[in-house]
Short mmCIF file of C-alpha atoms and ligand atoms in Angstrom, two decimals:
data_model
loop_
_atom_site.label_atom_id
_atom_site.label_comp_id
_atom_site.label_asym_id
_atom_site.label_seq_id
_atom_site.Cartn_x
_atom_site.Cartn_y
_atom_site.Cartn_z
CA UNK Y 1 18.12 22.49 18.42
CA UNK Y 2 16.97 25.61 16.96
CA UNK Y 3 14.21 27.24 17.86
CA UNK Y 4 10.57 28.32 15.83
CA UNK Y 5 9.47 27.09 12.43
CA UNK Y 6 12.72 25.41 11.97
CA UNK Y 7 11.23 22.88 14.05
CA UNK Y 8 8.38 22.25 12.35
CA UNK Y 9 8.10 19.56 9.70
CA UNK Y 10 5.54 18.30 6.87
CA UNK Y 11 5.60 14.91 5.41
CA UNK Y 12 4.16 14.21 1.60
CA UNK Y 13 3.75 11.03 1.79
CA UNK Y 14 3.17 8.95 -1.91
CA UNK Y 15 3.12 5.69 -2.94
CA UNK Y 16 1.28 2.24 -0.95
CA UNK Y 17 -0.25 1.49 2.45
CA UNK Y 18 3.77 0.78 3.48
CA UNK Y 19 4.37 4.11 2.85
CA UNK Y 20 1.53 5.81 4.46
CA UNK Y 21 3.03 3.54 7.47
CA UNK Y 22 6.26 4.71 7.60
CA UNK Y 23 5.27 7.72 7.41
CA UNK Y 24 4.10 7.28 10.76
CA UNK Y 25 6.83 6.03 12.21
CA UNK Y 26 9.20 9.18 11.03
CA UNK Y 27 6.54 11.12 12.30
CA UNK Y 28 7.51 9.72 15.39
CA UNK Y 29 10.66 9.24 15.51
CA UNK Y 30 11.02 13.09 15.05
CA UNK Y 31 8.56 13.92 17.70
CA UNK Y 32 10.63 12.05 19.50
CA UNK Y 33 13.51 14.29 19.35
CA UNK Y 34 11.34 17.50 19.81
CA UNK Y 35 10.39 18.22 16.48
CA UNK Y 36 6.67 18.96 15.92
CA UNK Y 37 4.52 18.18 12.85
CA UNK Y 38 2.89 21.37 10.86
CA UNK Y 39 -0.38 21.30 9.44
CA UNK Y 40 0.90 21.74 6.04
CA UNK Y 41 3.52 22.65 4.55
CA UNK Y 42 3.73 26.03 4.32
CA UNK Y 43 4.17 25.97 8.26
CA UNK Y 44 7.06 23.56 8.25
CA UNK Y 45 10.75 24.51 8.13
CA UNK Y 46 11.02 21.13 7.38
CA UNK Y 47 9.50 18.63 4.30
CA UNK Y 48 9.72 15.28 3.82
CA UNK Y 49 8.51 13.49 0.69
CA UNK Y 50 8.22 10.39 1.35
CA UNK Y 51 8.78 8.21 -1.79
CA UNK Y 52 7.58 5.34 -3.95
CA UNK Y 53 9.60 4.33 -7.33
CA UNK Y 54 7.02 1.32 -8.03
CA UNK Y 55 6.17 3.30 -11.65
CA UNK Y 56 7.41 6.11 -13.79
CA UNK Y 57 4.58 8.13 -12.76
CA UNK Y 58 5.12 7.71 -8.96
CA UNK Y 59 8.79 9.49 -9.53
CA UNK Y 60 7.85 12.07 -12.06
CA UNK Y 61 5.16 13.03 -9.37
CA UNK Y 62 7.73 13.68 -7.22
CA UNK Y 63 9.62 15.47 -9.54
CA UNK Y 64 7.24 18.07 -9.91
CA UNK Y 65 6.98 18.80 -5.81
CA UNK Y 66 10.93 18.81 -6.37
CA UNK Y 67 10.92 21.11 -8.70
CA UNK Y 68 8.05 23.52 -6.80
CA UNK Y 69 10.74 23.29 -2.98
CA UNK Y 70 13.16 24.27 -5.37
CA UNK Y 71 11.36 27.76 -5.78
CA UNK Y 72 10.19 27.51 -2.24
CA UNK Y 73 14.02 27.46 -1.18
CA UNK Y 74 15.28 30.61 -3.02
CA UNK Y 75 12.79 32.61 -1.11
CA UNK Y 76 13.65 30.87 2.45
CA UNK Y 77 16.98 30.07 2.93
CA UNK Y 78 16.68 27.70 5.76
CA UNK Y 79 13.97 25.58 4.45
CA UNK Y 80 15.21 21.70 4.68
CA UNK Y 81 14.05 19.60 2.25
CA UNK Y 82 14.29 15.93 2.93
CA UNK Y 83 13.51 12.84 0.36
CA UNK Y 84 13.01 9.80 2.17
CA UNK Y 85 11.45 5.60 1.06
CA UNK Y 86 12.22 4.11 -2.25
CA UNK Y 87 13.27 6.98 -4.67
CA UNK Y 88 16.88 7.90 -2.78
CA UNK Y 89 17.38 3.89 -2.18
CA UNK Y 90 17.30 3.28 -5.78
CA UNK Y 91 18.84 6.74 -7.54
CA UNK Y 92 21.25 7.27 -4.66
CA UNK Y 93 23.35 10.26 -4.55
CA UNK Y 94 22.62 10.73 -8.00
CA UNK Y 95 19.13 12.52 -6.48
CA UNK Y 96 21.48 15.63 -5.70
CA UNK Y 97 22.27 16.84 -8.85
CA UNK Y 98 19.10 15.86 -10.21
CA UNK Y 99 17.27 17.84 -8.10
CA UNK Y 100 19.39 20.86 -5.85
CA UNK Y 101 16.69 21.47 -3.49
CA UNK Y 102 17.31 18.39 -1.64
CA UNK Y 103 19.25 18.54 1.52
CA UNK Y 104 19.39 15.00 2.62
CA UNK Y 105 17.90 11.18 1.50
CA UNK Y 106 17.12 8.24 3.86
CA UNK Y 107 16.20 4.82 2.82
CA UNK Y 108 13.60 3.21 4.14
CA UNK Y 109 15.91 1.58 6.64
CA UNK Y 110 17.69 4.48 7.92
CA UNK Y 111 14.42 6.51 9.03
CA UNK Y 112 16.16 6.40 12.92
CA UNK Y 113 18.78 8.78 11.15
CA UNK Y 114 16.58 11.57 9.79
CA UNK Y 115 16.73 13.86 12.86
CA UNK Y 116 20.27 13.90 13.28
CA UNK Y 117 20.77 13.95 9.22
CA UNK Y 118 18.27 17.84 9.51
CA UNK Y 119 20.84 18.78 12.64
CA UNK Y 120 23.54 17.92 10.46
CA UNK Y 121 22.28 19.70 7.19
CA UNK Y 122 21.65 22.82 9.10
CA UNK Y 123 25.35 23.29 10.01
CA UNK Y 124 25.48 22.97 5.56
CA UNK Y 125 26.14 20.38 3.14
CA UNK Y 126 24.26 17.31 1.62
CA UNK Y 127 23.87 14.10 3.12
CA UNK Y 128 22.55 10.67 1.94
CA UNK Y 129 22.06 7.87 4.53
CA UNK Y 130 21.41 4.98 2.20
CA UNK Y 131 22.50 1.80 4.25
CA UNK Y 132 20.42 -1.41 3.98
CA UNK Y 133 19.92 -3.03 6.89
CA UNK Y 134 18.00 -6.49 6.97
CA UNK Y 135 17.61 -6.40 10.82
CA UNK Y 136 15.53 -3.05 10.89
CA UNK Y 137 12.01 -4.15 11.39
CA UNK Y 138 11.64 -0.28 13.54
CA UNK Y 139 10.52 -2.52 16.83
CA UNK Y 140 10.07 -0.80 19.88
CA UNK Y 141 8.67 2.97 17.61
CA UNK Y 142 5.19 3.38 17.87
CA UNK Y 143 3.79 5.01 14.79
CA UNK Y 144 1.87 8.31 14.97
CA UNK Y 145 -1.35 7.23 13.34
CA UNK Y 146 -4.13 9.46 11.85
CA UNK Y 147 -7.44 9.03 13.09
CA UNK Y 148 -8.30 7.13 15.87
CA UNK Y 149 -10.26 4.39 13.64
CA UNK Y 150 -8.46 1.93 11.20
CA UNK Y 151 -4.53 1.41 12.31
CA UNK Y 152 -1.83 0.06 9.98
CA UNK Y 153 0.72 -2.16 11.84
CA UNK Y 154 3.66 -3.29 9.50
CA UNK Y 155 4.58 -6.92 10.10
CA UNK Y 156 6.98 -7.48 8.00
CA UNK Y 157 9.44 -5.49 5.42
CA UNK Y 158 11.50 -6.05 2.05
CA UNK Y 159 10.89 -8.73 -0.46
CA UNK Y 160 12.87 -11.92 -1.27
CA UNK Y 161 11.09 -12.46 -4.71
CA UNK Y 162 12.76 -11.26 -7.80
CA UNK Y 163 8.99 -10.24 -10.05
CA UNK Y 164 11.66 -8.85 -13.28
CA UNK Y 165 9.34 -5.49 -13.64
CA UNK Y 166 9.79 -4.84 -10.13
CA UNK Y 167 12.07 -2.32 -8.00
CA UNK Y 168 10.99 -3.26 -4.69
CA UNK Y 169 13.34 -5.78 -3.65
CA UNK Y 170 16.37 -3.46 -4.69
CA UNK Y 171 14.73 -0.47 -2.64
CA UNK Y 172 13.69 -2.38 0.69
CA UNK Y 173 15.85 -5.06 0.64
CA UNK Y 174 15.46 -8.76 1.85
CA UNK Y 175 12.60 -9.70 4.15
CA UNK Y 176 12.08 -9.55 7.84
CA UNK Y 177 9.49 -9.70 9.99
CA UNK Y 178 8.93 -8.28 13.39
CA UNK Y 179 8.83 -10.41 16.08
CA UNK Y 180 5.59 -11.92 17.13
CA UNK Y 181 5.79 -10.52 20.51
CA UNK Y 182 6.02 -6.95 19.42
CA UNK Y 183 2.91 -7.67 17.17
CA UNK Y 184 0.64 -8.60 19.63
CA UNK Y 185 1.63 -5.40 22.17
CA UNK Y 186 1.30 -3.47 19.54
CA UNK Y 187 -2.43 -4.81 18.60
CA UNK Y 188 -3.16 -4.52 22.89
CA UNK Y 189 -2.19 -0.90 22.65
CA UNK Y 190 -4.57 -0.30 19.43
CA UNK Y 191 -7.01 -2.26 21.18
CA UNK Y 192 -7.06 -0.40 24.36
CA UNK Y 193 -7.15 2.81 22.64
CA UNK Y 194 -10.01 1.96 21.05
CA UNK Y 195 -8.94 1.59 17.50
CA UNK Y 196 -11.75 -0.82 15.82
CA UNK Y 197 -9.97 -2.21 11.97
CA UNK Y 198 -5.95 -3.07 12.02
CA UNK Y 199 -4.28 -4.06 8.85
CA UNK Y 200 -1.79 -6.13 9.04
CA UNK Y 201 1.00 -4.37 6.55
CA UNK Y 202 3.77 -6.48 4.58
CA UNK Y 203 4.65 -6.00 0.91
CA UNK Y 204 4.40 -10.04 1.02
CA UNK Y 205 2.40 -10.34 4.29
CA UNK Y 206 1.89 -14.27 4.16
CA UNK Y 207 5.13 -14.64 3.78
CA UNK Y 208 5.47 -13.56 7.63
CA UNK Y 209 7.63 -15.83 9.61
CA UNK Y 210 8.88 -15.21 13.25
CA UNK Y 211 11.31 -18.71 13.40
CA UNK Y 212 12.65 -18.30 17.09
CA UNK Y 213 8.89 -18.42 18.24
CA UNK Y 214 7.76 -20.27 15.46
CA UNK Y 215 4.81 -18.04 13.91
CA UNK Y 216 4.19 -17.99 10.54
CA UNK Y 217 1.47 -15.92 9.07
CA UNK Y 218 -2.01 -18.37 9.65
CA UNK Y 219 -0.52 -18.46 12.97
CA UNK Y 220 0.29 -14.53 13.76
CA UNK Y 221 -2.86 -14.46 12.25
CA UNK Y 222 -4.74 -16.39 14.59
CA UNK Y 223 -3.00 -14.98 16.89
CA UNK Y 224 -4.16 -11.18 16.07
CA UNK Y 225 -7.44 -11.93 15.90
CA UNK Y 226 -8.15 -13.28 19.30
CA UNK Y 227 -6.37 -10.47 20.95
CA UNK Y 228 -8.48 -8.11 19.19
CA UNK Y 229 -11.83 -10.18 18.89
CA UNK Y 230 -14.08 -6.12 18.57
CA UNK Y 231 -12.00 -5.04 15.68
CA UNK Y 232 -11.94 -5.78 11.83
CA UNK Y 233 -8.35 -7.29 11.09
CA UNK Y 234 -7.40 -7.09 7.73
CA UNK Y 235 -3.90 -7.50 5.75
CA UNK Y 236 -2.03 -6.75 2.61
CA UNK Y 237 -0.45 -7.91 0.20
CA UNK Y 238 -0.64 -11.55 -0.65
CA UNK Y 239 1.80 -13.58 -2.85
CA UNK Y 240 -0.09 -16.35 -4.41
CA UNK Y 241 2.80 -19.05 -3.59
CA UNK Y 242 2.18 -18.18 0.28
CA UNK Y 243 -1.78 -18.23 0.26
CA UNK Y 244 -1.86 -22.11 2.62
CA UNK Y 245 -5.46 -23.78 3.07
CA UNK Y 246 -4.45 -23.17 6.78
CA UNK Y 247 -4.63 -19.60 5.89
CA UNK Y 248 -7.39 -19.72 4.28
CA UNK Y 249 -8.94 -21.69 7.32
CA UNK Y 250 -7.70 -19.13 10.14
CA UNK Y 251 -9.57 -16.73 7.52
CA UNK Y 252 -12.82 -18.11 7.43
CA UNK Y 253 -12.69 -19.54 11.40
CA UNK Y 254 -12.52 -16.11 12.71
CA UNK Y 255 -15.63 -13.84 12.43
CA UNK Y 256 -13.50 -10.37 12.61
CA UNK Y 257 -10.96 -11.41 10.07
CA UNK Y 258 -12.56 -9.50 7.21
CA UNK Y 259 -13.46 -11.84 4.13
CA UNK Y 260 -11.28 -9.73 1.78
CA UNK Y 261 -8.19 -10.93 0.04
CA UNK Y 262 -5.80 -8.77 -2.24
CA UNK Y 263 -3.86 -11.37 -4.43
CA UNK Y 264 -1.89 -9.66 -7.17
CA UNK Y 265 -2.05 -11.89 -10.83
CA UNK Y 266 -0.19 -9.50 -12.59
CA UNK Y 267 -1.25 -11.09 -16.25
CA UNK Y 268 -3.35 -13.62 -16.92
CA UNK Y 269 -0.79 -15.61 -19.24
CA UNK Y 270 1.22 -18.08 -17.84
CA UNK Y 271 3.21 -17.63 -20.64
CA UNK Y 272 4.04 -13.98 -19.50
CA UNK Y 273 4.21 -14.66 -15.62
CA UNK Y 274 7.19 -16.78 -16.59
CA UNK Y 275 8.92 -13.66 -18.04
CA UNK Y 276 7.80 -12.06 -14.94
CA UNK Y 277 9.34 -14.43 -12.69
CA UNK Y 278 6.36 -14.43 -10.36
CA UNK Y 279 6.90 -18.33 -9.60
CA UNK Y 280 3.55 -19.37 -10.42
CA UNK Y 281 1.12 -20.55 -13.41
CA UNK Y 282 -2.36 -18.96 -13.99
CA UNK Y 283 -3.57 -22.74 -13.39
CA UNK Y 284 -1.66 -22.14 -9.69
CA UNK Y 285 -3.50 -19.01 -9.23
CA UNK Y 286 -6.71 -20.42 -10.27
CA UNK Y 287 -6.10 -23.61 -8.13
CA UNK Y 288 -5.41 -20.74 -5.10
CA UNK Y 289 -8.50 -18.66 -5.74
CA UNK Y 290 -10.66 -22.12 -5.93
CA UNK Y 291 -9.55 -23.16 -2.72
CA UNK Y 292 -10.01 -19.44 -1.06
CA UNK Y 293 -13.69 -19.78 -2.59
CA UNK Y 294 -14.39 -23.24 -1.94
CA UNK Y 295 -13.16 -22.73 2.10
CA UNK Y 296 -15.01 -18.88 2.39
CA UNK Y 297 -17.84 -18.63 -0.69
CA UNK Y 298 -18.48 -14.71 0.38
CA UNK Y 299 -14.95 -13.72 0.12
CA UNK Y 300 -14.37 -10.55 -1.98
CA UNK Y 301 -11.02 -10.52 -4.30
CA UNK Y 302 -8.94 -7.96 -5.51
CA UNK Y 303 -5.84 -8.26 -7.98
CA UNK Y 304 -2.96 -5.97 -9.18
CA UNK Y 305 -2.94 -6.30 -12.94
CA UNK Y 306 0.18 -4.79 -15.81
CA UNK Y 307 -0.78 -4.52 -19.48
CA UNK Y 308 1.99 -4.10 -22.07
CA UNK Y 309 4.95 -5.95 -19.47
CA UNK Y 310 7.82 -7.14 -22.08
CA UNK Y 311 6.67 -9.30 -25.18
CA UNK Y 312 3.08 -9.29 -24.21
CA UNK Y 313 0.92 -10.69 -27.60
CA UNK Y 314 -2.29 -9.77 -28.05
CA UNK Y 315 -3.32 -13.21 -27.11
CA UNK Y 316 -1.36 -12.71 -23.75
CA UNK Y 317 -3.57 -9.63 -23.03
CA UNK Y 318 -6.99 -11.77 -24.34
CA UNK Y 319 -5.88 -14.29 -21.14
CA UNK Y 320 -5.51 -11.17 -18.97
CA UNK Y 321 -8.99 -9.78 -20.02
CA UNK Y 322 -10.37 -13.85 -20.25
CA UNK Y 323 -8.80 -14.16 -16.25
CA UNK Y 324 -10.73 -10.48 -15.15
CA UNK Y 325 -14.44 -12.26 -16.57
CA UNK Y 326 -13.13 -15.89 -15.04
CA UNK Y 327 -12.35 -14.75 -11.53
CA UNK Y 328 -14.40 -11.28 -11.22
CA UNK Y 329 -12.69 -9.61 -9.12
CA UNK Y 330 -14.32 -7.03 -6.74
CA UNK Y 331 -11.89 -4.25 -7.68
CA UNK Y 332 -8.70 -4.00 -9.37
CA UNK Y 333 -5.17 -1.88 -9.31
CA UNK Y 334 -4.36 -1.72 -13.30
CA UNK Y 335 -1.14 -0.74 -14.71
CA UNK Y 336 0.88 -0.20 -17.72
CA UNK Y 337 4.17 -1.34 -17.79
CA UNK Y 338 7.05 0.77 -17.43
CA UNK Y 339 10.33 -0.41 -17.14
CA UNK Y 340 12.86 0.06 -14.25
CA UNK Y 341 16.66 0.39 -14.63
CA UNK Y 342 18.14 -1.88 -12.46
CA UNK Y 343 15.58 -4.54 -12.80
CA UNK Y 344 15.74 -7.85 -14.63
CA UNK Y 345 13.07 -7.37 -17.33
CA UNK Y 346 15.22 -3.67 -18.11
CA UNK Y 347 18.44 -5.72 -17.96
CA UNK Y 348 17.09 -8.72 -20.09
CA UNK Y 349 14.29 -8.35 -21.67
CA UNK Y 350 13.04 -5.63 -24.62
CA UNK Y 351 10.25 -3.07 -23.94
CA UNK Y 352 8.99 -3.64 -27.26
CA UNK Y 353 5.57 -3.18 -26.80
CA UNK Y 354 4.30 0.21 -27.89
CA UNK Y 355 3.09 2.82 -25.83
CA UNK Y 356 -0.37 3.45 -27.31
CA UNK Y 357 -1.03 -0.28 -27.21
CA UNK Y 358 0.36 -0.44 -23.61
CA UNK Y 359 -2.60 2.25 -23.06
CA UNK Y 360 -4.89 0.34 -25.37
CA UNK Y 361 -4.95 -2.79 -23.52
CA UNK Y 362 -4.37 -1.02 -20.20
CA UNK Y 363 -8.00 0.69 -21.11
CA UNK Y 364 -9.55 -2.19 -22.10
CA UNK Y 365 -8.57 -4.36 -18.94
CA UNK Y 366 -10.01 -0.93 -16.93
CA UNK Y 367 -13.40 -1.04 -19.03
CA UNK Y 368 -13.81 -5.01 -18.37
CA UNK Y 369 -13.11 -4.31 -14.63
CA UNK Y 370 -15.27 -1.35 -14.32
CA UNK Y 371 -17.97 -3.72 -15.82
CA UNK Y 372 -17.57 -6.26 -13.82
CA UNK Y 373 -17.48 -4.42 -10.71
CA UNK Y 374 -20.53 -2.24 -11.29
CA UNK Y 375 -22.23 -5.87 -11.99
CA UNK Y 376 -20.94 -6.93 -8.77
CA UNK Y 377 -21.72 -3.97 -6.85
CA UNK Y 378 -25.50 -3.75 -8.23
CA UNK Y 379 -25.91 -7.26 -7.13
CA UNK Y 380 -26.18 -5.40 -2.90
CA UNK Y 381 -28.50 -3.07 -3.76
CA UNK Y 382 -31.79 -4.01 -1.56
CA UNK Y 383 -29.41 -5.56 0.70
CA UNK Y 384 -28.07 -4.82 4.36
CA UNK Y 385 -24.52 -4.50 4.66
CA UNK Y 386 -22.15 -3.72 8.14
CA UNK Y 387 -20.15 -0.88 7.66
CA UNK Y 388 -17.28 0.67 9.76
CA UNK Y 389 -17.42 4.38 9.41
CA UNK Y 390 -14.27 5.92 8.56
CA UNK Y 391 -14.41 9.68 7.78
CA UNK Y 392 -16.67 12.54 6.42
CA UNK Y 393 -17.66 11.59 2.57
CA UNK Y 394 -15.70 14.08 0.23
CA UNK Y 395 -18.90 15.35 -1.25
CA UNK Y 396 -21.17 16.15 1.88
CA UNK Y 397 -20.66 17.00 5.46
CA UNK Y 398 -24.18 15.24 6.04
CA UNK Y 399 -22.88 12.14 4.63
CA UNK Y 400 -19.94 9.57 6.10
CA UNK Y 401 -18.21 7.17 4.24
CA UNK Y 402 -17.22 3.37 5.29
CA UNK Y 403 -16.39 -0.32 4.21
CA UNK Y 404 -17.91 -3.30 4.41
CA UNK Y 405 -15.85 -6.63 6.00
CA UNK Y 406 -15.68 -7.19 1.71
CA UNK Y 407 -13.47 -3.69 1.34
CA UNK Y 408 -16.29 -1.95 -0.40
CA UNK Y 409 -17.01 1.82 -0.17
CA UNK Y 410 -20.35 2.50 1.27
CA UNK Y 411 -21.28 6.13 1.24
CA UNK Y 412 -24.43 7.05 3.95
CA UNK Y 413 -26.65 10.05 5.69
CA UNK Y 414 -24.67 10.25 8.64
CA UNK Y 415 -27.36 10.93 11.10
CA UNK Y 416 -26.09 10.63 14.50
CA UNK Y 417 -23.38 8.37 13.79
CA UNK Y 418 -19.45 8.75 14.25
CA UNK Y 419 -16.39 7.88 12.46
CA UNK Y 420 -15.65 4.74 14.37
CA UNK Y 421 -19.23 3.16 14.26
CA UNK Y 422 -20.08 -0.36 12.90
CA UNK Y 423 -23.31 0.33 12.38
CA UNK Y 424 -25.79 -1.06 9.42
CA UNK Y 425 -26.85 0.20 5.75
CA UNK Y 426 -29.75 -0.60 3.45
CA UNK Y 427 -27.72 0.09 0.21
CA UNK Y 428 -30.16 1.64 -2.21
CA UNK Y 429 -27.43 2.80 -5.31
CA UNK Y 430 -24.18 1.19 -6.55
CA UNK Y 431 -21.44 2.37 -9.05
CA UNK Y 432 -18.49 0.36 -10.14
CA UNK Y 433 -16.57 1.70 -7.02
CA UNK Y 434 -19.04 3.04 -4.05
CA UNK Y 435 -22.30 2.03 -2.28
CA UNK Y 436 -24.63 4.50 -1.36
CA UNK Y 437 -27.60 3.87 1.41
CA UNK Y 438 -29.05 4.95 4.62
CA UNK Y 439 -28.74 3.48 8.31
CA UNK Y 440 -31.25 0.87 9.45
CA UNK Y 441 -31.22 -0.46 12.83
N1 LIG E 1 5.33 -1.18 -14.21
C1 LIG E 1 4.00 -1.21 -13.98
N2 LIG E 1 3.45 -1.67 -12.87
C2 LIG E 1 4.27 -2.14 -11.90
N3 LIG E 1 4.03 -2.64 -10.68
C3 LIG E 1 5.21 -2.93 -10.09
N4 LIG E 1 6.22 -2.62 -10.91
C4 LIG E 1 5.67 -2.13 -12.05
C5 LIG E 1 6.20 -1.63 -13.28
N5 LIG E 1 7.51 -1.59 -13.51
C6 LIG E 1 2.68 -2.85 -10.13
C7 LIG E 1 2.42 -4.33 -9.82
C8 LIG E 1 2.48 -4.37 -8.32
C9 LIG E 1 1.97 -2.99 -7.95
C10 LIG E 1 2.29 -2.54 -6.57
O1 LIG E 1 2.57 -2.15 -8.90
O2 LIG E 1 1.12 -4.64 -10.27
O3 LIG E 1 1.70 -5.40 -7.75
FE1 LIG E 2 7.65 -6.56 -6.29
FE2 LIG E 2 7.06 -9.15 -6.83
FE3 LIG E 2 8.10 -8.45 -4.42
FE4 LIG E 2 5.58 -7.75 -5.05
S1 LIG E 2 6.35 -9.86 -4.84
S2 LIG E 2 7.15 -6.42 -4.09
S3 LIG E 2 5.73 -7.34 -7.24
S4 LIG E 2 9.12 -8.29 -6.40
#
């Protein structure tokens, strides 16, 4: 291996909590081979972007630091540029003459390949290593993790549901989960370290099955939170057609399983989550978030929401905005739709719906939510919340910022507490996103 800055690398990482995970396990899978990670980028011989093609906007981003390596290159000559996740699995080798500053592409099951693909490239050429691979679960490579607080550990990978807007499934392939075993080492090691919130990653978590032991997710669950009975365990994301009342019960049975669920609706039609294909009525999500409220009454919910998806009627975005007020959801991811080549809805059904009403309805569902979670948020002020500090607040060095078990931002005088402290807060403001308080004892 050569020597210097050529060792160096920087990784952009975009895109979901998955990504931000693999991230960490390229990170070490090259540190494994010698490389060594660079501050930023400017320091690297080497950058990753590591990629998400969820939305439109999530690849034009990309795009754009494309287009900047591209100038970066014609001034260093040995600068390797690597694209790595979801954007290579689903463009392919097309990606090279899209976009000449890339030297090589890795799919998200081929990150084991990515430091002999930047000893390759450095003798010249291109090179794509875009195999699926439904065994890789990346068992036995411990991630490099930032921070020594809050720990992602990804359970399982890939997606067996066929959603029509989506590209996952074609970019991570079918699901697999890692095996129980290699779960709960990996939670002693976080524990012993001192790590104090895990999230258990999985772009359909509860769908988690290890068959040869015979876990599924309630039961890895369980299982997670007794081996780490100090630290906050949380997970994401939930399909509603794998939310079980005994998950709900392992849920509300274990005091550091954090009363938060994410549970993605998507519309609030039934008539359009047929044309989605998401397998489920909004009377089945309603029966699911009933049950989650009826077993654990403080839960906090949050959704994943598209406005404009194929053939939405303005009385299939009314249900959408009627759903928001029914359920009240703590917070909320909101989308427009864009479509995906490749994916059913692009193959079958028409984008018809107009771009400014896309962004019409997308800003009304945002102004209902924003409502509703200011409403929600006001309702703590005067009230003492537990918080898990996580890092310095953006705005002030005096200040840190943390959640509560319910996922909410809490922003406090720091006083003599750490990032890593569960300490207590007397929450005296609330917007529609952040608490703000001081410590009480
Ligand atoms: N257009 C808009 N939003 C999308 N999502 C997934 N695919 C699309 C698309 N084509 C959203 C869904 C999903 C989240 C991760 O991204 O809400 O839950
Ligand atoms: Fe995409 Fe649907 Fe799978 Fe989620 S469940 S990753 S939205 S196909």
């Amino acid at each position: 291996m050569s020597a210097g800055r050529g060792n160096t690398f920087f990784i952009h990482t975009f895109g979901c909590q998955m990504n931000q995970a693999d991230s960490g396990i390229i990170t070490a899978l090259l540190q494994a081979e010698g490389f060594v990670q660079a501050d930023q980028e400017l320091d690297a011989g080497i950058v990753l972007l590591n990629t998400c093609a969820v939305r439109e906007n999530a690849v034009d981003r990309v795009e754009h630091f494309l287009q900047r390596l591209q100038g970066r290159k014609k001034r260093e000559k040995d600068l390797i540029v690597g694209v790595a996740g979801c954007i290579p699995q689903y463009k392919r080798e097309e990606m090279f003459s899209l976009y000449p500053a890339i030297d090589f592409l890795a799919g998200p099951d081929t990150y084991r390949t990515i430091p002999s693909l930047v000893e390759q490239v450095r003798h010249g050429g291109k090179l794509a290593s875009l195999e699926f691979n439904s065994f890789e679960t990346y068992e036995g490579v411990e991630p490099f993790r930032q921070g020594a607080t809050s720990a992602f550990v990804p359970v399982m990978r890939g997606c067996n549901n066929r959603c029509a807007y989506c590209v996952v499934p074609f970019t991570r392939g079918r699901e697999r989960s890692q095996p129980f075993i290699s779960v709960i080492s990996e939670v002693r090691k976080l524990v012993a370290s001192g790590y104090r919130e895990i999230t258990l990653l999985g772009q359909n978590v509860n769908s988690y099955c290890d068959a040869d032991e015979g876990y599924d997710f309630a039961a890895l669950l369980d299982a997670v939170s007794r081996e780490a009975p100090l630290v906050r365990i949380r997970f994401t994301t939930s399909h509603p057609k794998d939310i079980s009342e005994s998950l709900v019960r392992v849920i509300a049975s274990h005091a550091n399983i954090c009363n938060s669920i994410h549970l993605p609706v998507q519309s609030g039609s039934s008539r359009m989550l047929g044309r989605m294909n998401r397998g489920h009525t909004i009377e089945e999500y309603l029966e699911k978030i009933a049950l989650i409220r009826s077993i654990i009454p403080d839960v906090t919910l949050s959704t994943d929401i598209i406005a404009g998806f194929c053939g939405e009627q303005e009385d299939d975005h009314q249900a959408s905005l009627d759903l928001l007020s029914t359920v009240r959801f703590d917070s909320a991811y909101m989308f427009f739709y864009s479509t995906r080549p490749g994916t059913l809805a692009a193959e079958t059904l028409e984008d018809d719906v107009p771009e400014p009403v896309k962004k019409r309805r997308l800003q009304e569902i945002i102004d209902l939510q924003n409502r509703i979670s200011a409403e929600l948020f006001h309702e703590s002020i005067g009230t003492v919340v537990e918080v898990l500090a996580e890092s310095e607040s953006r705005r002030s060095s005096k200040q840190l910022m943390g959640r509560t078990a319910g996922n909410r931002a809490v922003v406090f005088d720091r006083e003599l507490y750490e990032c890593g402290d569960l300490l207590h807060v007397l929450v005296t403001r609330a917007t529609s996103a952040t608490l703000t308080g001081r410590p009480v004892q």
